[in-house]
mmCIF file of C-alpha atoms and ligand atoms in Angstrom:
data_model
loop_
_atom_site.group_PDB
_atom_site.id
_atom_site.type_symbol
_atom_site.label_atom_id
_atom_site.label_comp_id
_atom_site.label_asym_id
_atom_site.label_seq_id
_atom_site.Cartn_x
_atom_site.Cartn_y
_atom_site.Cartn_z
ATOM 1 C CA MET J 1 -7.375 3.804 27.349
ATOM 2 C CA THR J 2 -5.792 4.639 24.020
ATOM 3 C CA ASP J 3 -6.933 7.952 22.561
ATOM 4 C CA ILE J 4 -7.946 6.498 19.169
ATOM 5 C CA ALA J 5 -9.464 9.732 17.834
ATOM 6 C CA GLY J 6 -6.492 11.805 19.021
ATOM 7 C CA TYR J 7 -3.915 9.553 17.333
ATOM 8 C CA ALA J 8 -6.107 9.387 14.188
ATOM 9 C CA ARG J 9 -6.064 13.176 14.015
ATOM 10 C CA ILE J 10 -2.256 13.267 14.360
ATOM 11 C CA VAL J 11 -1.597 10.811 11.498
ATOM 12 C CA ASP J 12 -4.348 12.258 9.303
ATOM 13 C CA GLU J 13 -3.109 15.840 9.676
ATOM 14 C CA ALA J 14 0.495 14.753 9.079
ATOM 15 C CA ALA J 15 -0.618 13.105 5.805
ATOM 16 C CA ALA J 16 -2.793 16.029 4.749
ATOM 17 C CA ARG J 17 -0.032 18.574 5.465
ATOM 18 C CA ALA J 18 2.824 16.328 4.283
ATOM 19 C CA THR J 19 4.779 16.908 7.476
ATOM 20 C CA ALA J 20 6.795 14.316 9.387
ATOM 21 C CA ILE J 21 5.825 13.362 12.945
ATOM 22 C CA PRO J 22 7.617 11.440 15.709
ATOM 23 C CA GLN J 23 6.651 7.794 16.119
ATOM 24 C CA LEU J 24 3.437 7.415 18.121
ATOM 25 C CA THR J 25 4.924 4.592 20.174
ATOM 26 C CA ARG J 26 7.417 7.015 21.663
ATOM 27 C CA GLU J 27 4.466 8.748 23.324
ATOM 28 C CA GLY J 28 2.614 5.685 24.504
ATOM 29 C CA ASP J 29 2.256 2.020 23.706
ATOM 30 C CA PHE J 30 -0.898 0.619 22.211
ATOM 31 C CA SER J 31 -1.999 -2.732 20.829
ATOM 32 C CA LEU J 32 -2.208 -3.849 17.213
ATOM 33 C CA GLU J 33 -5.975 -3.813 17.613
ATOM 34 C CA ASP J 34 -5.782 -0.158 18.684
ATOM 35 C CA ALA J 35 -3.480 0.565 15.729
ATOM 36 C CA TYR J 36 -6.091 -0.730 13.267
ATOM 37 C CA ALA J 37 -8.768 1.262 15.133
ATOM 38 C CA ILE J 38 -6.610 4.403 14.685
ATOM 39 C CA GLN J 39 -6.212 3.524 10.981
ATOM 40 C CA ARG J 40 -9.979 3.139 10.541
ATOM 41 C CA ALA J 41 -10.638 6.400 12.376
ATOM 42 C CA SER J 42 -8.078 8.255 10.231
ATOM 43 C CA VAL J 43 -9.648 6.884 7.037
ATOM 44 C CA ALA J 44 -13.089 7.895 8.369
ATOM 45 C CA ARG J 45 -11.746 11.470 8.566
ATOM 46 C CA ARG J 46 -10.781 11.238 4.880
ATOM 47 C CA VAL J 47 -14.256 9.923 4.048
ATOM 48 C CA GLU J 48 -15.752 12.896 5.908
ATOM 49 C CA ARG J 49 -13.740 15.100 3.548
ATOM 50 C CA SER J 50 -15.497 13.201 0.715
ATOM 51 C CA GLU J 51 -12.762 10.711 -0.185
ATOM 52 C CA ARG J 52 -14.027 7.261 -1.129
ATOM 53 C CA VAL J 53 -12.439 3.946 -0.120
ATOM 54 C CA VAL J 54 -11.640 2.015 -3.307
ATOM 55 C CA GLY J 55 -9.687 -0.909 -1.939
ATOM 56 C CA LEU J 56 -6.973 -2.302 0.247
ATOM 57 C CA LYS J 57 -3.205 -2.647 0.130
ATOM 58 C CA MET J 58 -1.263 -5.442 1.721
ATOM 59 C CA GLY J 59 2.165 -4.793 3.204
ATOM 60 C CA PHE J 60 5.233 -6.833 4.104
ATOM 61 C CA THR J 61 4.089 -9.742 1.946
ATOM 62 C CA SER J 62 7.634 -10.113 0.610
ATOM 63 C CA ARG J 63 10.743 -10.907 2.584
ATOM 64 C CA SER J 64 12.753 -8.164 0.862
ATOM 65 C CA LYS J 65 10.260 -5.441 1.892
ATOM 66 C CA ALA J 66 9.978 -6.775 5.426
ATOM 67 C CA ALA J 67 13.758 -6.840 5.748
ATOM 68 C CA GLN J 68 14.062 -3.311 4.309
ATOM 69 C CA MET J 69 11.735 -1.921 6.998
ATOM 70 C CA GLY J 70 12.416 -4.336 9.861
ATOM 71 C CA VAL J 71 8.769 -5.341 10.268
ATOM 72 C CA PHE J 72 7.945 -8.987 9.601
ATOM 73 C CA ASP J 73 4.168 -9.172 10.104
ATOM 74 C CA LEU J 74 1.611 -8.876 7.306
ATOM 75 C CA ILE J 75 -0.227 -5.557 7.476
ATOM 76 C CA HIS J 76 -2.939 -3.837 5.478
ATOM 77 C CA GLY J 77 -4.025 -0.289 4.735
ATOM 78 C CA ARG J 78 -6.954 1.407 2.992
ATOM 79 C CA LEU J 79 -6.773 2.939 -0.479
ATOM 80 C CA THR J 80 -8.955 5.921 -1.383
ATOM 81 C CA ASP J 81 -9.818 7.581 -4.681
ATOM 82 C CA ALA J 82 -7.672 10.586 -3.706
ATOM 83 C CA MET J 83 -4.599 8.321 -3.825
ATOM 84 C CA VAL J 84 -5.175 7.312 -7.450
ATOM 85 C CA ILE J 85 -2.556 8.539 -9.932
ATOM 86 C CA GLU J 86 -3.281 8.071 -13.600
ATOM 87 C CA ASP J 87 -1.037 5.685 -15.545
ATOM 88 C CA GLY J 88 1.503 7.884 -17.328
ATOM 89 C CA GLY J 89 0.631 10.817 -15.082
ATOM 90 C CA ILE J 90 2.801 13.453 -13.425
ATOM 91 C CA VAL J 91 3.275 13.365 -9.682
ATOM 92 C CA ASP J 92 4.191 16.399 -7.591
ATOM 93 C CA LEU J 93 6.385 15.474 -4.633
ATOM 94 C CA GLY J 94 4.985 18.396 -2.631
ATOM 95 C CA ARG J 95 2.080 16.304 -1.405
ATOM 96 C CA PHE J 96 4.396 13.747 0.242
ATOM 97 C CA VAL J 97 6.904 13.696 3.103
ATOM 98 C CA HIS J 98 9.557 11.296 1.719
ATOM 99 C CA PRO J 99 7.864 9.108 -0.878
ATOM 100 C CA ARG J 100 9.164 5.786 -2.176
ATOM 101 C CA VAL J 101 7.865 3.578 -4.975
ATOM 102 C CA GLU J 102 7.515 -0.184 -5.289
ATOM 103 C CA PRO J 103 6.127 -2.560 -7.951
ATOM 104 C CA GLU J 104 3.070 -4.663 -7.138
ATOM 105 C CA LEU J 105 0.438 -6.854 -8.747
ATOM 106 C CA ALA J 106 -3.017 -5.232 -8.503
ATOM 107 C CA VAL J 107 -6.231 -7.246 -8.631
ATOM 108 C CA ARG J 108 -9.856 -6.170 -8.944
ATOM 109 C CA LEU J 109 -12.670 -8.260 -7.509
ATOM 110 C CA ALA J 110 -15.740 -9.398 -9.429
ATOM 111 C CA ARG J 111 -17.492 -10.349 -6.212
ATOM 112 C CA PRO J 112 -17.138 -9.869 -2.472
ATOM 113 C CA LEU J 113 -14.471 -11.812 -0.625
ATOM 114 C CA LYS J 114 -14.936 -12.344 3.074
ATOM 115 C CA GLY J 115 -13.599 -14.545 5.835
ATOM 116 C CA ARG J 116 -11.306 -17.553 5.688
ATOM 117 C CA VAL J 117 -10.851 -18.171 1.984
ATOM 118 C CA GLY J 118 -8.269 -20.346 0.262
ATOM 119 C CA ILE J 119 -6.136 -19.453 -2.746
ATOM 120 C CA ALA J 120 -8.520 -21.040 -5.295
ATOM 121 C CA GLU J 121 -11.534 -19.199 -3.912
ATOM 122 C CA ALA J 122 -9.635 -15.910 -3.761
ATOM 123 C CA TRP J 123 -8.389 -16.242 -7.353
ATOM 124 C CA ALA J 124 -11.903 -17.163 -8.571
ATOM 125 C CA ALA J 125 -13.165 -13.822 -7.205
ATOM 126 C CA VAL J 126 -10.643 -11.868 -9.325
ATOM 127 C CA GLU J 127 -12.136 -10.141 -12.350
ATOM 128 C CA ALA J 128 -9.012 -8.394 -13.645
ATOM 129 C CA VAL J 129 -5.337 -7.868 -12.876
ATOM 130 C CA ALA J 130 -2.874 -5.095 -13.689
ATOM 131 C CA PRO J 131 0.734 -4.123 -13.101
ATOM 132 C CA ALA J 132 0.873 -1.395 -10.469
ATOM 133 C CA LEU J 133 3.237 0.972 -8.698
ATOM 134 C CA GLU J 134 2.556 1.894 -5.107
ATOM 135 C CA ILE J 135 3.872 5.190 -3.746
ATOM 136 C CA ILE J 136 4.354 4.739 -0.024
ATOM 137 C CA ASP J 137 5.023 7.646 2.293
ATOM 138 C CA SER J 138 5.466 7.038 5.973
ATOM 139 C CA ARG J 139 4.494 10.079 7.972
ATOM 140 C CA TYR J 140 7.137 9.172 10.570
ATOM 141 C CA GLU J 141 10.485 10.938 10.728
ATOM 142 C CA ALA J 142 13.239 9.144 8.818
ATOM 143 C CA PHE J 143 10.684 6.578 7.521
ATOM 144 C CA ARG J 144 11.221 4.652 10.755
ATOM 145 C CA PHE J 145 8.412 2.892 12.613
ATOM 146 C CA SER J 146 7.286 -0.068 14.711
ATOM 147 C CA LEU J 147 4.561 -2.476 13.588
ATOM 148 C CA VAL J 148 1.808 -0.599 15.431
ATOM 149 C CA ASP J 149 3.110 2.806 14.258
ATOM 150 C CA VAL J 150 2.928 1.860 10.581
ATOM 151 C CA VAL J 151 -0.495 0.249 10.920
ATOM 152 C CA ALA J 152 -1.873 3.358 12.659
ATOM 153 C CA ASP J 153 -0.452 5.433 9.777
ATOM 154 C CA ASN J 154 -2.618 3.512 7.287
ATOM 155 C CA SER J 155 0.390 1.355 6.426
ATOM 156 C CA SER J 156 2.107 4.279 4.642
ATOM 157 C CA SER J 157 -0.613 4.412 1.947
ATOM 158 C CA SER J 158 -0.354 7.577 -0.101
ATOM 159 C CA GLY J 159 -0.600 6.913 -3.820
ATOM 160 C CA PHE J 160 -0.898 4.204 -6.444
ATOM 161 C CA VAL J 161 -0.791 3.879 -10.212
ATOM 162 C CA VAL J 162 -2.525 0.995 -11.962
ATOM 163 C CA GLY J 163 -1.741 -0.036 -15.554
ATOM 164 C CA ALA J 164 -4.207 -1.567 -18.015
ATOM 165 C CA TRP J 165 -6.703 -3.946 -16.410
ATOM 166 C CA GLN J 166 -6.773 -7.301 -18.169
ATOM 167 C CA ALA J 167 -8.109 -10.827 -17.827
ATOM 168 C CA PRO J 168 -6.344 -12.785 -15.081
ATOM 169 C CA PRO J 169 -3.513 -14.989 -16.417
ATOM 170 C CA ALA J 170 -3.721 -18.745 -15.789
ATOM 171 C CA ASP J 171 -1.005 -18.521 -13.157
ATOM 172 C CA PRO J 172 0.163 -15.239 -11.550
ATOM 173 C CA SER J 173 2.603 -16.897 -9.158
ATOM 174 C CA ASN J 174 5.898 -16.214 -10.928
ATOM 175 C CA LEU J 175 5.744 -13.187 -13.218
ATOM 176 C CA GLY J 176 9.017 -11.339 -13.705
ATOM 177 C CA ILE J 177 9.131 -7.638 -12.780
ATOM 178 C CA VAL J 178 11.591 -4.892 -13.685
ATOM 179 C CA MET J 179 11.243 -1.395 -12.222
ATOM 180 C CA THR J 180 13.235 1.319 -13.979
ATOM 181 C CA PHE J 181 14.180 4.924 -13.148
ATOM 182 C CA ASP J 182 14.835 6.885 -16.356
ATOM 183 C CA GLY J 183 15.119 3.582 -18.193
ATOM 184 C CA LEU J 184 17.721 2.060 -15.870
ATOM 185 C CA PRO J 185 16.694 -0.994 -13.836
ATOM 186 C CA VAL J 186 16.558 -0.189 -10.107
ATOM 187 C CA GLN J 187 14.710 -3.301 -8.907
ATOM 188 C CA VAL J 188 14.269 -6.699 -10.515
ATOM 189 C CA GLY J 189 12.066 -9.419 -9.066
ATOM 190 C CA SER J 190 9.081 -11.699 -9.430
ATOM 191 C CA THR J 191 5.563 -11.965 -8.086
ATOM 192 C CA ALA J 192 6.838 -15.202 -6.502
ATOM 193 C CA ALA J 193 8.477 -12.993 -3.854
ATOM 194 C CA VAL J 194 4.965 -12.152 -2.620
ATOM 195 C CA LEU J 195 4.183 -15.057 -0.279
ATOM 196 C CA GLY J 196 5.152 -17.496 -3.051
ATOM 197 C CA ASN J 197 2.029 -16.369 -4.933
ATOM 198 C CA PRO J 198 0.361 -12.932 -4.695
ATOM 199 C CA VAL J 199 -3.062 -14.602 -4.566
ATOM 200 C CA ARG J 200 -2.050 -15.689 -1.065
ATOM 201 C CA ALA J 201 -1.875 -11.974 -0.163
ATOM 202 C CA LEU J 202 -5.443 -11.527 -1.420
ATOM 203 C CA ALA J 203 -6.665 -14.445 0.707
ATOM 204 C CA ALA J 204 -4.769 -12.972 3.671
ATOM 205 C CA ALA J 205 -6.482 -9.610 3.098
ATOM 206 C CA ALA J 206 -9.933 -11.211 3.371
ATOM 207 C CA ARG J 207 -8.863 -13.122 6.463
ATOM 208 C CA MET J 208 -7.395 -10.066 8.200
ATOM 209 C CA LEU J 209 -10.452 -7.910 7.518
ATOM 210 C CA ALA J 210 -12.699 -10.650 8.913
ATOM 211 C CA GLU J 211 -11.097 -10.106 12.327
ATOM 212 C CA THR J 212 -13.042 -6.853 12.575
ATOM 213 C CA GLY J 213 -16.124 -8.184 10.796
ATOM 214 C CA GLU J 214 -15.162 -6.459 7.543
ATOM 215 C CA GLY J 215 -14.617 -7.847 4.047
ATOM 216 C CA LEU J 216 -13.654 -6.918 0.517
ATOM 217 C CA GLU J 217 -16.500 -5.619 -1.640
ATOM 218 C CA ALA J 218 -17.097 -6.396 -5.320
ATOM 219 C CA GLY J 219 -15.126 -3.896 -7.409
ATOM 220 C CA SER J 220 -12.440 -3.462 -4.736
ATOM 221 C CA ILE J 221 -8.845 -3.018 -5.832
ATOM 222 C CA VAL J 222 -6.259 -4.933 -3.832
ATOM 223 C CA LEU J 223 -2.536 -4.205 -4.037
ATOM 224 C CA THR J 224 -0.904 -7.492 -3.111
ATOM 225 C CA GLY J 225 2.314 -5.989 -1.724
ATOM 226 C CA ALA J 226 5.709 -5.016 -3.054
ATOM 227 C CA ALA J 227 7.677 -7.742 -4.764
ATOM 228 C CA THR J 228 10.973 -5.848 -4.254
ATOM 229 C CA PRO J 229 12.358 -3.254 -1.827
ATOM 230 C CA ALA J 230 11.054 0.305 -2.361
ATOM 231 C CA GLU J 231 13.101 3.068 -4.038
ATOM 232 C CA ALA J 232 13.080 6.730 -2.979
ATOM 233 C CA LEU J 233 11.517 9.108 -5.506
ATOM 234 C CA ARG J 234 13.367 12.213 -6.687
ATOM 235 C CA PRO J 235 12.305 15.235 -8.729
ATOM 236 C CA GLY J 236 12.105 14.683 -12.480
ATOM 237 C CA VAL J 237 12.523 10.916 -12.465
ATOM 238 C CA SER J 238 10.508 8.770 -14.845
ATOM 239 C CA VAL J 239 9.394 5.551 -13.153
ATOM 240 C CA ARG J 240 8.187 2.430 -14.922
ATOM 241 C CA ALA J 241 7.468 -1.144 -14.046
ATOM 242 C CA GLU J 242 7.151 -3.920 -16.563
ATOM 243 C CA MET J 243 5.457 -7.099 -15.440
ATOM 244 C CA GLU J 244 5.785 -10.296 -17.465
ATOM 245 C CA ALA J 245 2.622 -10.993 -19.509
ATOM 246 C CA LEU J 246 0.904 -7.887 -18.089
ATOM 247 C CA GLY J 247 2.874 -5.004 -19.561
ATOM 248 C CA MET J 248 3.893 -1.588 -18.321
ATOM 249 C CA VAL J 249 2.770 0.993 -15.808
ATOM 250 C CA GLY J 250 4.499 4.278 -15.066
ATOM 251 C CA PHE J 251 4.538 7.909 -14.046
ATOM 252 C CA THR J 252 6.878 10.866 -14.004
ATOM 253 C CA VAL J 253 7.801 12.963 -11.006
ATOM 254 C CA ALA J 254 7.492 16.714 -11.637
ATOM 255 C CA PRO J 255 10.821 18.543 -11.747
ATOM 256 C CA ARG J 256 11.798 20.534 -8.658
ATOM 257 C CA GLY J 257 10.160 23.929 -8.154
HETATM 258 C C1 LIG R 301 4.789 0.008 4.836
HETATM 259 C C2 LIG R 301 3.993 -0.485 3.669
HETATM 260 C C3 LIG R 301 4.499 -1.800 3.109
HETATM 261 C C4 LIG R 301 4.396 -3.281 1.000
HETATM 262 O O1 LIG R 301 4.027 -3.375 -0.165
HETATM 263 O O2 LIG R 301 5.098 -4.126 1.560
HETATM 264 C C5 LIG R 301 3.983 -2.049 1.730
HETATM 265 C C6 LIG R 301 6.061 0.693 4.428
HETATM 266 O O3 LIG R 301 6.971 0.042 3.913
HETATM 267 O O4 LIG R 301 6.170 1.908 4.677
HETATM 268 O O5 LIG R 301 3.244 -1.290 1.165
HETATM 269 MG MG1 LIG R 302 3.173 -1.653 -0.995
#
């Protein structure tokens, strides 16, 4: 039997202490189901420390991200209030192991979304959208993992910045995105890279959660997944993403020391 609580403690403490750990699958193999159970148990530990779950992030919804990490299955992870970084805020790298940043479309739900929903139903549940930056931070050494490793590690969730919430556009399926470091473009892409339409990632989120009898609550934030590969953060850098029709979101990394 997989020691769900034991693995949950390992990934949770690694995240809390910002220290790298060896891949769990080097110690023992476990199923994808077990990996999600470890993820839930690790998030439960955060909730015990009075963090609040505010939403869900989808991962590997774009080919370029999947290829960057060598994992080609859709995954999800839980977002908590402690991961929220204010738009325009300053981020201290000390709380991360080896953080990277990636541009994503964020959506907020007006009503619950559960079970097998189609794109139209998923989009109808969206109250607002915003450009977002996700800071991912695998707790595994060298940012290397298998599918079950990354899922157990809450899919590398560690921080996210959401720009101004606004009314959903008529069609979010092909919005251009430019991510800059100190004003220089480092990634250029489109929301079309996210499953052809990021709303598909939202529908997939509801479907995946239904496998464990869960669902998305009204008010939940969903990050639909990176539209481009992620870029490593470095001290002092100013990061921005501009999304067509939706505007800017950004933050600055605190200088070293
Ligand atoms: C896993 C998380 C993937 C995305 O947007 O594709 C992800 C990772 O790359 O460490 O957040
Ligand atoms: Mg992401």
